[in-house]
Coordinates of C-alpha atoms in Angstrom, one line a residue:
M111 CA 16.4 -0.5 -28.2
L112 CA 13.3 1.6 -29.1
P113 CA 9.7 0.4 -29.3
R114 CA 8.9 -1.5 -32.4
C115 CA 7.4 1.4 -34.5
H116 CA 10.6 3.4 -33.8
T117 CA 12.9 0.4 -34.3
D118 CA 11.7 0.1 -37.9
L119 CA 12.7 3.8 -38.6
K120 CA 16.0 3.2 -36.9
A121 CA 16.6 0.2 -39.1
Y122 CA 16.0 2.1 -42.3
A123 CA 18.3 4.9 -41.0
A124 CA 21.0 2.4 -40.2
L125 CA 20.7 0.8 -43.7
G126 CA 21.1 4.3 -45.2
L127 CA 24.3 4.9 -43.2
C128 CA 25.6 1.5 -44.4
A129 CA 24.9 2.5 -48.0
K130 CA 26.5 5.9 -47.5
A131 CA 29.6 4.4 -45.9
A132 CA 30.0 1.9 -48.9
V133 CA 29.6 4.6 -51.5
E134 CA 31.9 7.1 -50.0
R135 CA 34.9 4.8 -50.3
K136 CA 34.7 5.4 -54.1
P137 CA 36.4 2.2 -55.5
S138 CA 35.6 0.8 -58.9
L139 CA 31.9 0.6 -59.8
F140 CA 31.8 -3.2 -59.5
L141 CA 33.5 -3.3 -56.0
K142 CA 31.3 -0.4 -55.0
K143 CA 28.2 -2.3 -55.8
M144 CA 29.5 -5.5 -54.2
R145 CA 30.5 -3.6 -51.0
L146 CA 27.1 -1.9 -50.9
L147 CA 25.3 -5.2 -51.3
L148 CA 27.4 -6.8 -48.5
F149 CA 26.9 -3.9 -46.1
L150 CA 23.2 -3.8 -46.7
T151 CA 22.9 -7.6 -46.2
V152 CA 25.0 -7.6 -43.0
C153 CA 23.3 -4.5 -41.5
Q154 CA 19.8 -5.7 -42.3
Y155 CA 20.5 -9.2 -40.9
A156 CA 21.9 -7.8 -37.7
I157 CA 19.1 -5.3 -37.2
S158 CA 16.3 -7.7 -38.0
S159 CA 17.7 -10.5 -35.9
V160 CA 18.0 -8.2 -32.8
H161 CA 14.6 -6.7 -33.5
T162 CA 12.9 -10.2 -33.8
Y163 CA 14.6 -11.7 -30.8
S164 CA 13.8 -8.8 -28.5
V165 CA 10.2 -8.4 -29.5
S166 CA 9.2 -12.0 -29.9
N167 CA 9.5 -14.8 -27.4
P168 CA 11.3 -13.0 -24.6
N169 CA 12.1 -14.8 -21.4
V170 CA 9.6 -14.0 -18.7
I171 CA 10.4 -13.8 -14.9
L172 CA 7.5 -13.1 -12.6
L173 CA 8.5 -12.3 -9.0
M174 CA 5.5 -12.5 -6.6
A175 CA 5.7 -11.5 -3.0
D176 CA 3.1 -12.5 -0.4
D177 CA 1.4 -9.9 1.8
L178 CA 4.0 -7.2 0.9
G179 CA 2.8 -3.6 1.5
I180 CA 3.3 -1.0 -1.2
G181 CA 5.0 1.2 1.4
D182 CA 7.6 -1.5 2.3
L183 CA 9.9 -0.7 -0.7
G184 CA 12.3 2.1 -1.3
C185 CA 11.0 2.8 -4.8
Y186 CA 7.6 3.5 -3.3
G187 CA 8.9 5.9 -0.6
N188 CA 10.2 3.7 2.2
R189 CA 13.4 5.2 3.7
T190 CA 14.2 2.7 6.5
L191 CA 14.0 -0.8 4.8
R192 CA 16.8 -1.6 2.4
T193 CA 15.5 -2.9 -0.9
P194 CA 18.3 -1.9 -3.4
Y195 CA 17.6 -4.7 -6.0
I196 CA 13.9 -4.2 -6.1
D197 CA 14.5 -0.5 -6.4
R198 CA 16.9 -1.3 -9.2
L199 CA 14.0 -2.8 -11.2
A200 CA 12.1 0.5 -10.7
K201 CA 15.2 2.5 -11.8
E202 CA 15.7 0.4 -14.9
G203 CA 12.0 0.0 -15.8
V204 CA 8.5 1.3 -15.2
T205 CA 6.9 1.8 -11.8
L206 CA 3.1 1.4 -11.8
T207 CA 1.6 3.6 -9.0
Q208 CA -2.0 2.4 -9.4
H209 CA -1.4 -1.3 -9.8
I210 CA -4.4 -3.2 -8.4
A211 CA -4.7 -6.8 -7.2
A212 CA -7.9 -8.5 -8.4
S213 CA -8.6 -9.7 -4.9
P214 CA -7.3 -8.8 -1.4
L215 CA -6.8 -12.5 -0.5
C216 CA -4.1 -15.0 -1.7
T217 CA -6.1 -17.7 -3.4
P218 CA -8.5 -15.6 -5.6
S219 CA -5.8 -13.0 -6.4
R220 CA -3.4 -15.7 -7.6
A221 CA -6.2 -17.4 -9.7
A222 CA -6.9 -14.1 -11.4
F223 CA -3.2 -13.5 -12.0
L224 CA -2.7 -16.8 -13.7
T225 CA -5.8 -16.7 -15.8
G226 CA -6.3 -13.0 -16.5
R227 CA -9.9 -13.3 -15.2
Y228 CA -11.8 -12.1 -12.2
P229 CA -11.8 -15.1 -9.7
I230 CA -15.6 -15.1 -9.6
R231 CA -15.5 -16.4 -13.2
S232 CA -13.5 -19.5 -12.3
G233 CA -15.3 -20.3 -9.0
M234 CA -12.2 -19.2 -7.0
A235 CA -14.2 -16.6 -5.0
A236 CA -15.9 -17.9 -1.8
F237 CA -19.5 -17.4 -0.7
S238 CA -18.5 -18.7 2.7
R239 CA -16.5 -16.8 5.3
V240 CA -13.2 -18.6 4.5
G241 CA -11.8 -17.2 1.2
V242 CA -8.6 -19.3 0.8
F243 CA -7.5 -22.9 1.0
L244 CA -6.1 -23.8 4.4
F245 CA -5.5 -27.6 4.1
S246 CA -3.5 -29.8 1.7
A247 CA -6.3 -32.3 1.7
S248 CA -9.1 -30.0 0.4
S249 CA -10.7 -31.0 -2.9
G250 CA -11.2 -27.5 -4.3
G251 CA -8.7 -25.7 -6.6
L252 CA -8.1 -24.0 -9.9
P253 CA -10.4 -25.9 -12.4
S254 CA -8.7 -27.8 -15.2
E255 CA -10.9 -25.9 -17.7
E256 CA -9.1 -22.7 -16.8
I257 CA -6.4 -21.6 -19.2
T258 CA -3.3 -20.2 -17.5
F259 CA -0.5 -18.2 -19.1
S260 CA 1.8 -21.1 -18.3
K261 CA -0.3 -23.5 -20.4
L262 CA -0.2 -21.1 -23.4
L263 CA 3.5 -20.4 -23.1
K264 CA 4.3 -24.1 -22.8
Q265 CA 2.4 -24.7 -26.1
R266 CA 4.7 -22.1 -27.6
G267 CA 7.8 -24.0 -26.7
Y268 CA 8.6 -22.2 -23.4
A269 CA 10.3 -24.0 -20.5
T270 CA 8.0 -23.2 -17.5
A271 CA 8.6 -23.4 -13.8
L272 CA 6.8 -22.4 -10.6
I273 CA 9.1 -22.1 -7.6
G274 CA 7.6 -21.2 -4.2
K275 CA 3.9 -20.9 -3.2
W276 CA 1.0 -22.2 -5.2
H277 CA -2.1 -22.0 -3.0
L278 CA -4.6 -23.1 -5.7
G279 CA -5.3 -26.7 -4.7
M280 CA -3.8 -30.1 -5.4
N281 CA -6.1 -33.1 -5.5
C282 CA -9.7 -33.8 -6.4
E283 CA -10.7 -37.4 -5.6
S284 CA -7.6 -39.2 -4.5
S285 CA -4.3 -38.3 -2.8
N286 CA -2.3 -38.6 -6.0
D287 CA -4.6 -37.4 -8.9
F288 CA -3.0 -34.0 -8.8
C289 CA -5.9 -32.4 -10.7
H290 CA -5.1 -28.9 -9.4
H291 CA -1.4 -29.3 -9.1
P292 CA 0.9 -26.8 -10.9
L293 CA 2.1 -29.5 -13.3
S294 CA -1.5 -29.8 -14.4
H295 CA -1.7 -26.1 -15.2
G296 CA 1.2 -25.7 -17.6
F297 CA 4.3 -25.8 -15.5
D298 CA 7.0 -28.2 -16.4
Y299 CA 8.7 -27.9 -13.1
F300 CA 7.5 -27.3 -9.5
Y301 CA 9.5 -26.8 -6.3
G302 CA 7.5 -25.4 -3.4
L303 CA 4.4 -25.5 -1.3
T304 CA 1.0 -26.4 -2.6
V305 CA -0.9 -24.6 0.2
T306 CA 0.7 -21.6 2.0
N307 CA 2.9 -20.5 4.8
L308 CA 1.0 -20.3 8.1
R309 CA 1.9 -19.6 11.7
D310 CA 1.0 -23.2 12.4
C311 CA 3.8 -24.3 10.1
K312 CA 6.5 -22.9 12.4
P313 CA 6.8 -24.1 16.0
G314 CA 6.5 -21.2 18.5
Q315 CA 4.7 -18.9 16.1
G316 CA 1.2 -19.4 17.4
S317 CA -1.9 -20.5 15.4
V318 CA -4.3 -18.9 13.0
F319 CA -6.9 -21.4 14.0
L320 CA -6.9 -20.9 17.8
K321 CA -9.6 -18.2 18.0
G322 CA -11.8 -20.0 15.5
V323 CA -11.4 -23.3 17.3
Q324 CA -12.2 -21.8 20.6
K325 CA -15.3 -19.9 19.3
Y326 CA -16.8 -22.4 16.9
L327 CA -15.7 -25.8 18.2
V328 CA -14.8 -25.8 21.9
I329 CA -18.0 -24.0 23.1
P330 CA -20.3 -26.1 20.9
V331 CA -18.6 -29.3 22.0
Q332 CA -18.9 -28.3 25.6
I333 CA -22.6 -27.5 25.1
L334 CA -23.1 -30.9 23.3
G335 CA -21.3 -32.7 26.1
V336 CA -23.3 -31.0 28.8
T337 CA -26.5 -31.8 26.9
L338 CA -25.6 -35.5 26.5
V339 CA -24.7 -35.9 30.2
S340 CA -27.9 -34.1 31.2
L341 CA -30.0 -36.5 29.0
A342 CA -28.2 -39.5 30.5
V343 CA -28.9 -38.3 34.1
V344 CA -32.5 -37.5 33.3
H345 CA -32.9 -41.0 31.7
Y346 CA -31.2 -42.6 34.7
V347 CA -33.5 -41.0 37.3
G348 CA -36.5 -41.8 35.2
L349 CA -37.8 -38.3 34.5
L350 CA -37.5 -38.8 30.7
K351 CA -37.1 -41.9 28.6
V352 CA -34.3 -41.5 26.1
P353 CA -33.5 -44.3 23.7
F354 CA -30.2 -45.7 25.1
Q355 CA -29.0 -46.8 21.7
A356 CA -29.5 -43.2 20.3
L357 CA -27.7 -41.8 23.2
G358 CA -24.8 -44.2 22.7
Y359 CA -24.5 -43.3 19.0
C360 CA -24.4 -39.6 19.8
L361 CA -21.7 -40.1 22.4
L362 CA -19.7 -42.3 19.9
I363 CA -20.0 -39.8 17.1
T364 CA -19.0 -37.0 19.4
A365 CA -16.0 -38.9 20.7
I366 CA -14.8 -39.8 17.2
S367 CA -15.2 -36.3 16.0
L368 CA -13.1 -35.0 18.9
V369 CA -10.4 -37.6 18.3
V370 CA -10.2 -36.6 14.6
L371 CA -10.1 -32.9 15.4
I372 CA -7.4 -33.3 18.1
F373 CA -5.3 -35.5 15.8
F374 CA -5.6 -33.1 12.9
F375 CA -4.7 -29.9 14.8
H376 CA -2.0 -31.7 16.8
H377 CA -0.4 -32.9 13.5
F378 CA -1.4 -29.8 11.4
R379 CA 2.2 -28.9 10.6
H380 CA 3.1 -32.4 9.3
L381 CA -0.1 -32.8 7.3
N382 CA -0.2 -29.3 5.6
C383 CA 3.3 -27.8 5.6
F384 CA 5.5 -29.7 3.2
L385 CA 7.8 -29.1 0.3
M386 CA 7.4 -30.8 -3.0
R387 CA 9.5 -31.2 -6.1
D388 CA 7.1 -31.9 -9.0
H389 CA 4.7 -34.6 -7.7
Q390 CA 7.0 -35.9 -4.9
I391 CA 7.0 -34.6 -1.3
I392 CA 10.7 -34.1 -0.4
Q393 CA 10.3 -32.5 3.1
Q394 CA 7.5 -33.1 5.5
P395 CA 7.1 -31.0 7.6
L396 CA 8.7 -28.0 5.9
S397 CA 12.0 -26.7 7.4
Y398 CA 12.5 -23.0 7.3
E399 CA 16.3 -23.2 7.5
N400 CA 17.8 -21.4 4.5
L401 CA 14.4 -21.7 2.8
T402 CA 14.7 -18.5 0.7
Q403 CA 18.2 -19.5 -0.3
R404 CA 16.9 -22.9 -1.5
L405 CA 14.1 -21.3 -3.5
T406 CA 16.6 -18.9 -5.0
T407 CA 19.0 -21.6 -5.9
E408 CA 16.2 -23.6 -7.7
A409 CA 15.3 -20.4 -9.6
V410 CA 18.9 -19.7 -10.6
Q411 CA 19.5 -23.3 -11.7
F412 CA 16.3 -23.3 -13.8
I413 CA 17.5 -20.2 -15.6
G414 CA 20.9 -21.8 -16.1
R415 CA 19.3 -24.9 -17.7
N416 CA 17.4 -22.7 -20.2
T417 CA 19.8 -20.1 -21.5
D418 CA 19.2 -21.2 -25.1
T419 CA 15.4 -21.6 -25.0
P420 CA 12.7 -19.1 -24.0
F421 CA 11.5 -19.7 -20.5
L422 CA 8.8 -18.6 -18.0
L423 CA 9.8 -18.5 -14.3
L424 CA 7.2 -17.7 -11.6
L425 CA 9.2 -17.2 -8.4
S426 CA 6.4 -17.0 -5.8
Y427 CA 8.0 -16.0 -2.5
L428 CA 6.8 -17.2 0.9
H429 CA 8.0 -13.8 2.2
V430 CA 6.4 -11.9 4.0
H431 CA 3.4 -14.0 4.9
T432 CA 3.5 -15.2 8.5
A433 CA 5.1 -17.3 9.9
L434 CA 8.0 -14.8 9.4
Y435 CA 11.5 -16.2 9.0
A436 CA 14.9 -15.1 7.9
S437 CA 18.3 -16.9 7.6
N438 CA 21.2 -16.1 9.8
M439 CA 22.7 -13.8 7.1
F440 CA 19.7 -11.4 7.5
R441 CA 18.2 -12.1 11.0
G442 CA 18.5 -9.0 13.2
K443 CA 20.0 -6.8 10.5
S444 CA 17.0 -4.6 9.6
K445 CA 15.4 -1.7 11.5
H446 CA 12.0 -3.3 11.5
G447 CA 12.5 -6.6 13.3
L448 CA 11.8 -10.0 11.8
Y449 CA 9.5 -8.5 9.2
G450 CA 12.2 -6.1 7.9
D451 CA 14.7 -9.0 7.9
A452 CA 12.3 -11.0 5.7
V453 CA 11.8 -8.1 3.3
E454 CA 15.6 -7.5 3.0
E455 CA 16.2 -11.3 2.4
M456 CA 13.6 -11.3 -0.4
D457 CA 15.3 -8.3 -1.9
W458 CA 18.7 -10.2 -1.8
S459 CA 17.0 -13.0 -3.7
V460 CA 15.7 -10.6 -6.4
G461 CA 19.3 -9.4 -6.7
Q462 CA 20.5 -13.0 -7.3
I463 CA 18.0 -13.4 -10.1
L464 CA 19.1 -10.1 -11.7
D465 CA 22.7 -11.1 -11.4
V466 CA 22.2 -14.5 -13.1
L467 CA 20.5 -12.7 -16.1
E468 CA 23.7 -10.6 -16.4
K469 CA 25.9 -13.7 -16.1
Y470 CA 24.2 -15.4 -19.0
N471 CA 23.7 -12.2 -21.1
L472 CA 19.9 -12.5 -20.8
R473 CA 19.2 -9.0 -19.4
S474 CA 17.9 -7.5 -22.6
K475 CA 16.1 -10.7 -23.6
T476 CA 14.0 -11.0 -20.4
L477 CA 10.9 -9.2 -19.2
V478 CA 11.0 -9.0 -15.3
Y479 CA 7.8 -8.3 -13.3
F480 CA 7.7 -7.8 -9.5
S481 CA 4.5 -7.5 -7.4
S482 CA 2.6 -8.7 -4.4
D483 CA -0.6 -10.8 -4.4
Q484 CA -2.3 -8.2 -2.1
G485 CA -1.5 -5.5 0.4
A486 CA 0.1 -5.9 3.8
H487 CA -1.7 -7.8 6.6
T488 CA -1.9 -5.0 9.1
E489 CA -3.4 -7.1 11.8
E490 CA -0.4 -9.5 12.0
I491 CA 1.1 -9.0 15.5
S492 CA 3.1 -11.8 17.3
S493 CA 2.2 -13.2 20.7
S494 CA 5.0 -11.0 22.1
G495 CA 3.6 -7.9 20.6
E496 CA 6.0 -7.5 17.7
V497 CA 4.5 -6.1 14.5
H498 CA 4.6 -8.9 11.9
G499 CA 2.6 -7.1 9.2
G500 CA 3.8 -4.6 6.6
Y501 CA 3.2 -1.0 5.7
N502 CA 0.7 0.1 3.1
G503 CA 1.9 3.7 3.0
I504 CA -0.7 6.4 2.9
Y505 CA -3.4 3.9 1.9
K506 CA -6.3 2.8 4.2
G507 CA -6.8 -0.8 5.3
G508 CA -4.9 -3.9 4.3
K509 CA -5.2 -7.5 3.3
S510 CA -8.8 -8.9 3.1
T511 CA -10.3 -5.4 2.4
N512 CA -10.9 -3.4 -0.8
W513 CA -9.7 -0.2 0.7
E514 CA -6.6 0.9 -1.3
G515 CA -4.2 -0.6 1.3
G516 CA -5.6 -4.1 0.5
I517 CA -5.4 -4.0 -3.2
R518 CA -3.0 -1.3 -4.4
V519 CA 0.3 -3.3 -4.7
P520 CA 3.8 -2.8 -6.1
G521 CA 4.0 -3.1 -9.9
L522 CA 7.5 -3.0 -11.5
L523 CA 8.3 -4.1 -15.0
R524 CA 11.8 -4.1 -16.6
W525 CA 12.8 -5.0 -20.2
P526 CA 15.8 -3.0 -21.2
G527 CA 15.5 -1.4 -24.6
L528 CA 11.8 -2.2 -24.9
I529 CA 10.4 -0.5 -21.8
P530 CA 11.6 3.0 -21.0
A531 CA 13.7 3.2 -17.8
G532 CA 12.9 5.2 -14.7
T533 CA 9.4 6.1 -15.7
Y534 CA 6.2 6.2 -13.6
M535 CA 2.7 5.2 -14.7
D536 CA -0.3 6.4 -12.7
E537 CA -3.0 4.8 -14.9
P538 CA -5.1 2.0 -13.3
T539 CA -3.6 -1.4 -14.1
S540 CA -4.4 -4.9 -12.7
N541 CA -2.4 -8.0 -12.0
M542 CA -4.8 -9.7 -14.5
D543 CA -3.0 -7.7 -17.2
I544 CA 0.1 -9.9 -17.0
F545 CA -1.8 -12.7 -18.7
P546 CA -2.6 -11.0 -22.0
T547 CA 0.7 -9.1 -21.9
I548 CA 3.0 -12.1 -21.8
V549 CA 0.7 -14.4 -23.9
K550 CA 0.9 -11.8 -26.8
L551 CA 4.7 -11.4 -26.4
A552 CA 5.1 -15.2 -26.7
G553 CA 3.2 -15.2 -29.9
A554 CA 0.3 -17.2 -28.5
Q555 CA -3.4 -16.5 -29.2
L556 CA -5.7 -15.3 -26.4
P557 CA -8.5 -17.7 -25.7
Y558 CA -11.6 -16.7 -27.7
D559 CA -14.1 -18.9 -25.8
R560 CA -14.1 -16.9 -22.6
I561 CA -13.9 -13.3 -21.3
I562 CA -10.3 -12.1 -20.4
D563 CA -10.5 -9.2 -18.0
G564 CA -6.9 -8.2 -18.3
H565 CA -5.4 -6.0 -21.0
D566 CA -2.1 -6.0 -22.8
L567 CA 0.2 -3.6 -20.9
M568 CA 2.8 -3.1 -23.7
P569 CA 1.1 -0.2 -25.5
L570 CA 0.8 1.7 -22.2
L571 CA 4.3 0.8 -21.1
Q572 CA 5.9 1.9 -24.4
G573 CA 4.0 5.2 -24.5
K574 CA 2.0 4.2 -27.6
V575 CA -1.2 5.0 -25.6
T576 CA -1.6 7.2 -22.6
R577 CA -4.8 5.9 -21.1
S578 CA -5.4 2.5 -19.5
K579 CA -8.1 0.3 -21.1
H580 CA -9.5 -0.3 -17.6
E581 CA -12.3 2.2 -17.6
F582 CA -13.9 0.1 -14.8
L583 CA -12.4 -2.3 -12.3
F584 CA -14.6 -4.4 -10.1
H585 CA -13.4 -5.2 -6.5
Y586 CA -14.8 -8.3 -4.9
C587 CA -14.7 -9.3 -1.3
N588 CA -14.8 -13.1 -1.7
A589 CA -17.8 -13.6 -4.1
Y590 CA -19.5 -10.4 -3.2
L591 CA -19.1 -7.2 -5.3
N592 CA -17.7 -4.8 -2.8
A593 CA -16.6 -1.7 -4.7
V594 CA -16.1 -0.4 -8.3
R595 CA -13.4 1.9 -9.7
W596 CA -14.3 4.2 -12.7
H597 CA -11.6 6.1 -14.7
P598 CA -13.6 8.1 -17.3
G599 CA -11.8 8.5 -20.6
N600 CA -12.3 12.3 -20.6
S601 CA -11.2 13.0 -17.0
E602 CA -8.3 12.6 -14.6
S603 CA -10.6 11.5 -11.8
V604 CA -10.7 8.0 -10.5
W605 CA -14.0 7.4 -8.9
K606 CA -14.5 4.6 -6.4
V607 CA -17.8 3.5 -4.8
F608 CA -18.3 1.1 -1.9
F609 CA -21.5 -0.8 -1.6
F610 CA -20.4 -2.0 1.8
T611 CA -17.3 -1.6 4.1
P612 CA -15.8 -3.9 6.8
N613 CA -16.4 -3.0 10.4
F614 CA -13.0 -2.3 11.8
S615 CA -12.4 -3.6 15.3
P616 CA -11.5 -1.7 17.4
E617 CA -13.6 1.0 15.6
D618 CA -10.8 3.6 15.5
S619 CA -8.2 1.2 14.2
N620 CA -7.1 0.4 10.6
G621 CA -8.1 -3.2 10.5
C622 CA -10.1 -6.1 12.0
Y623 CA -7.8 -6.9 14.8
D624 CA -10.4 -8.9 16.9
S625 CA -11.0 -11.4 14.1
H626 CA -7.4 -11.2 12.5
V627 CA -8.9 -10.5 9.0
C628 CA -12.0 -8.7 7.8
F629 CA -15.0 -10.6 6.6
C630 CA -17.5 -9.9 3.8
H631 CA -21.0 -10.3 5.0
G632 CA -23.5 -10.3 7.9
G633 CA -22.6 -8.4 11.1
F634 CA -19.0 -8.0 9.9
I635 CA -19.9 -5.2 7.4
T636 CA -21.9 -2.0 7.0
R637 CA -24.0 -1.6 3.8
H638 CA -24.3 1.9 2.3
D639 CA -27.3 3.3 0.4
P640 CA -26.4 5.4 -1.4
P641 CA -22.9 3.9 -1.8
L642 CA -19.8 5.7 -0.5
L643 CA -18.1 7.7 -3.2
F644 CA -14.5 8.8 -3.4
D645 CA -12.3 10.5 -6.0
L646 CA -8.9 8.8 -5.6
S647 CA -7.2 11.4 -7.7
R648 CA -7.9 13.9 -5.0
D649 CA -8.3 11.7 -2.0
P650 CA -6.1 8.6 -2.4
E651 CA -6.3 7.9 1.4
E652 CA -10.1 7.5 1.1
K653 CA -10.6 9.8 4.1
V654 CA -13.7 11.9 3.1
P655 CA -16.6 10.3 1.2
L656 CA -18.2 12.7 -1.3
T657 CA -21.9 13.7 -1.0
P658 CA -24.4 15.4 -3.3
K659 CA -23.4 18.6 -1.6
T660 CA -19.7 18.3 -2.2
E661 CA -19.9 16.6 -5.6
S662 CA -22.5 18.0 -8.1
R663 CA -22.3 14.9 -10.3
F664 CA -22.8 12.5 -7.4
Y665 CA -25.9 10.8 -8.7
E666 CA -24.7 10.9 -12.3
I667 CA -21.5 9.1 -11.3
L668 CA -23.5 6.5 -9.4
K669 CA -25.8 5.9 -12.3
V670 CA -22.9 5.3 -14.7
I671 CA -21.3 2.8 -12.3
Q672 CA -24.6 1.0 -11.7
L673 CA -24.9 0.5 -15.5
A674 CA -21.4 -0.9 -15.6
V675 CA -22.2 -3.2 -12.7
A676 CA -25.3 -4.5 -14.5
S677 CA -23.3 -5.1 -17.7
H678 CA -20.5 -6.9 -15.8
T679 CA -23.0 -9.0 -13.8
R680 CA -24.6 -10.2 -17.1
S681 CA -21.2 -11.4 -18.3
L682 CA -20.9 -13.8 -15.3
Q683 CA -21.8 -17.5 -15.7
A684 CA -22.6 -20.0 -13.0
V685 CA -19.6 -22.2 -12.2
P686 CA -18.9 -24.7 -9.4
D687 CA -17.8 -23.1 -6.2
Q688 CA -14.3 -24.2 -5.6
L689 CA -14.3 -22.7 -2.1
S690 CA -17.5 -24.2 -0.8
W691 CA -17.4 -25.8 2.6
D692 CA -17.3 -29.2 1.0
N693 CA -14.3 -28.2 -1.1
L694 CA -12.5 -26.4 1.8
L695 CA -12.8 -29.1 4.5
W696 CA -10.0 -31.6 5.3
K697 CA -10.7 -35.0 3.7
P698 CA -8.4 -37.7 5.1
W699 CA -8.5 -39.8 1.8
L700 CA -6.9 -36.8 0.0
Q701 CA -4.1 -36.4 2.5
P702 CA -0.6 -36.4 0.9
C703 CA 1.9 -38.2 3.0
C704 CA 5.4 -39.2 2.2
S705 CA 5.6 -42.0 4.8
S706 CA 2.5 -43.0 6.8
L707 CA 0.1 -41.4 9.2
F708 CA 1.6 -43.6 11.9
Q709 CA 5.0 -42.0 11.2
S710 CA 3.3 -38.5 11.3
C711 CA 4.0 -38.3 7.5
Y712 CA 7.7 -37.5 8.2
C713 CA 10.4 -37.4 5.6
D714 CA 13.4 -35.2 4.7
Y715 CA 14.9 -36.1 1.3
E716 CA 15.8 -32.4 0.9
S717 CA 18.4 -32.5 3.8
E718 CA 19.6 -35.9 2.8
D719 CA 20.3 -34.7 -0.8
S720 CA 22.1 -31.6 0.6
L721 CA 24.3 -33.8 2.8
L722 CA 25.1 -36.0 -0.2
E723 CA 26.1 -33.0 -2.3
V724 CA 28.4 -31.7 0.5
H725 CA 30.1 -35.1 0.9
S726 CA 30.4 -35.7 -2.8
G727 CA 31.9 -32.1 -3.2

């Protein structure tokens, strides 16, 4: 099928052929007219029905990887990892080569993806060091006032499901108010994790908290303990009178705090790593056994339940965020260890989704999108020295940075007949663009009471326009404006300026290995005045910053970008900080638990249901 403007021409041509075929049979005048009328009616009905179904209310499948590098896929140049099904999407659709995540971290990137807005607009960008949710009993999350594409498509009669990772909060004031839960944001069905996959969730995979606990808790507690003991000794020998009651309270508070911390981190896996179906916890703690197969089965079954109604499926993989895992069918089969096994298992899952579309004859009625929430986490190395992070190709940096390796992600779109197959698009696009694209395709209205930063991709994908509407893209490191991209309408250049850059550690490395991720302020960054300037069209690896000597328009370019920053900043409104320390910290009264704390919040209805199915079968 051709794009809509061409389809109309094709329809008229087909009607003409129908008329010609009727007339050339040369029967009596009456039969000739009747045959002509019949042919015209049938042809017009067939053409218009196909045209309407294809363009309006398509099914939408969004496949979102976690921490996948753009260089991990065959369609982006990898020659050692096997990704035939993801590569098939590229062969049968459009490959975006400058597809940009709105943030280099999970939580803000996913907030932007769902809402089509920079995360700073929804309060989903942190001013503190920690830029993502880590605990299931945190009170922050995607605000209920935000409008997601799932809400708008649900209003248009779509069946909606999120399967996999959410990472945008769950509760506000009680352990079951579900104010931030996926079902409160337009999804009819949820099967997955409300937080994220962490090393702490899988025994034997280490801890993401160990360095932080040692640095920020163990040493201060030791200092406090030594101080209290010293005060007690000084009081005992009579050198200084310390109120005994105050000393007792300090000791009591310290002891209680230690007990709570030890309890929390000892039971972290049970408290934070669990599987839910809708509002019910069905497996606590999470089991990794055949987990990708279970997620895939849920997705396939959802499609099977909705073959006669338009649907939106967001399949949000846990792969390839650590802790890495792979089923026996894939473990040890790739050339890149457990990371490669996980990538190839995810590719298998994508193949299952594509196959079920073929099975139900939904291929031409379904828009499929594949991407990653940000670039590969280059600092991920296991305790045994195995590389557990991905490959960002030629691009510098990775997750948590706004170097291209952190934000330039895979972007594949397939819609047979409506999007040309096997084409490449090098214009700047954003994961925020999915929001207006699918909202318009579903016939819904874009919100008029707020700024939507994404742009409809269909004109660009169908070749109706050749330039992206993103003249500027603003790259935030948490809540701090880190860099700006400018693609002038009259130039092939893509200028990018950095106001500050992370301090890599070690200095000659490609990441912040000493701290596991790069941070956005203080001694973790270097500020630049004037800003660093690159032309990505000539230097996509961001190797050599331009100077007034090497770029005659240096100050002119900076001035245009500074004016754009001023305009963008004026468009921002003050909103509650969803990632403040108060909203990030663990609150026991918000803790979801499928049994009781005394039973370590243990349950496994998932395995019980599987056994029942086996026995009943």
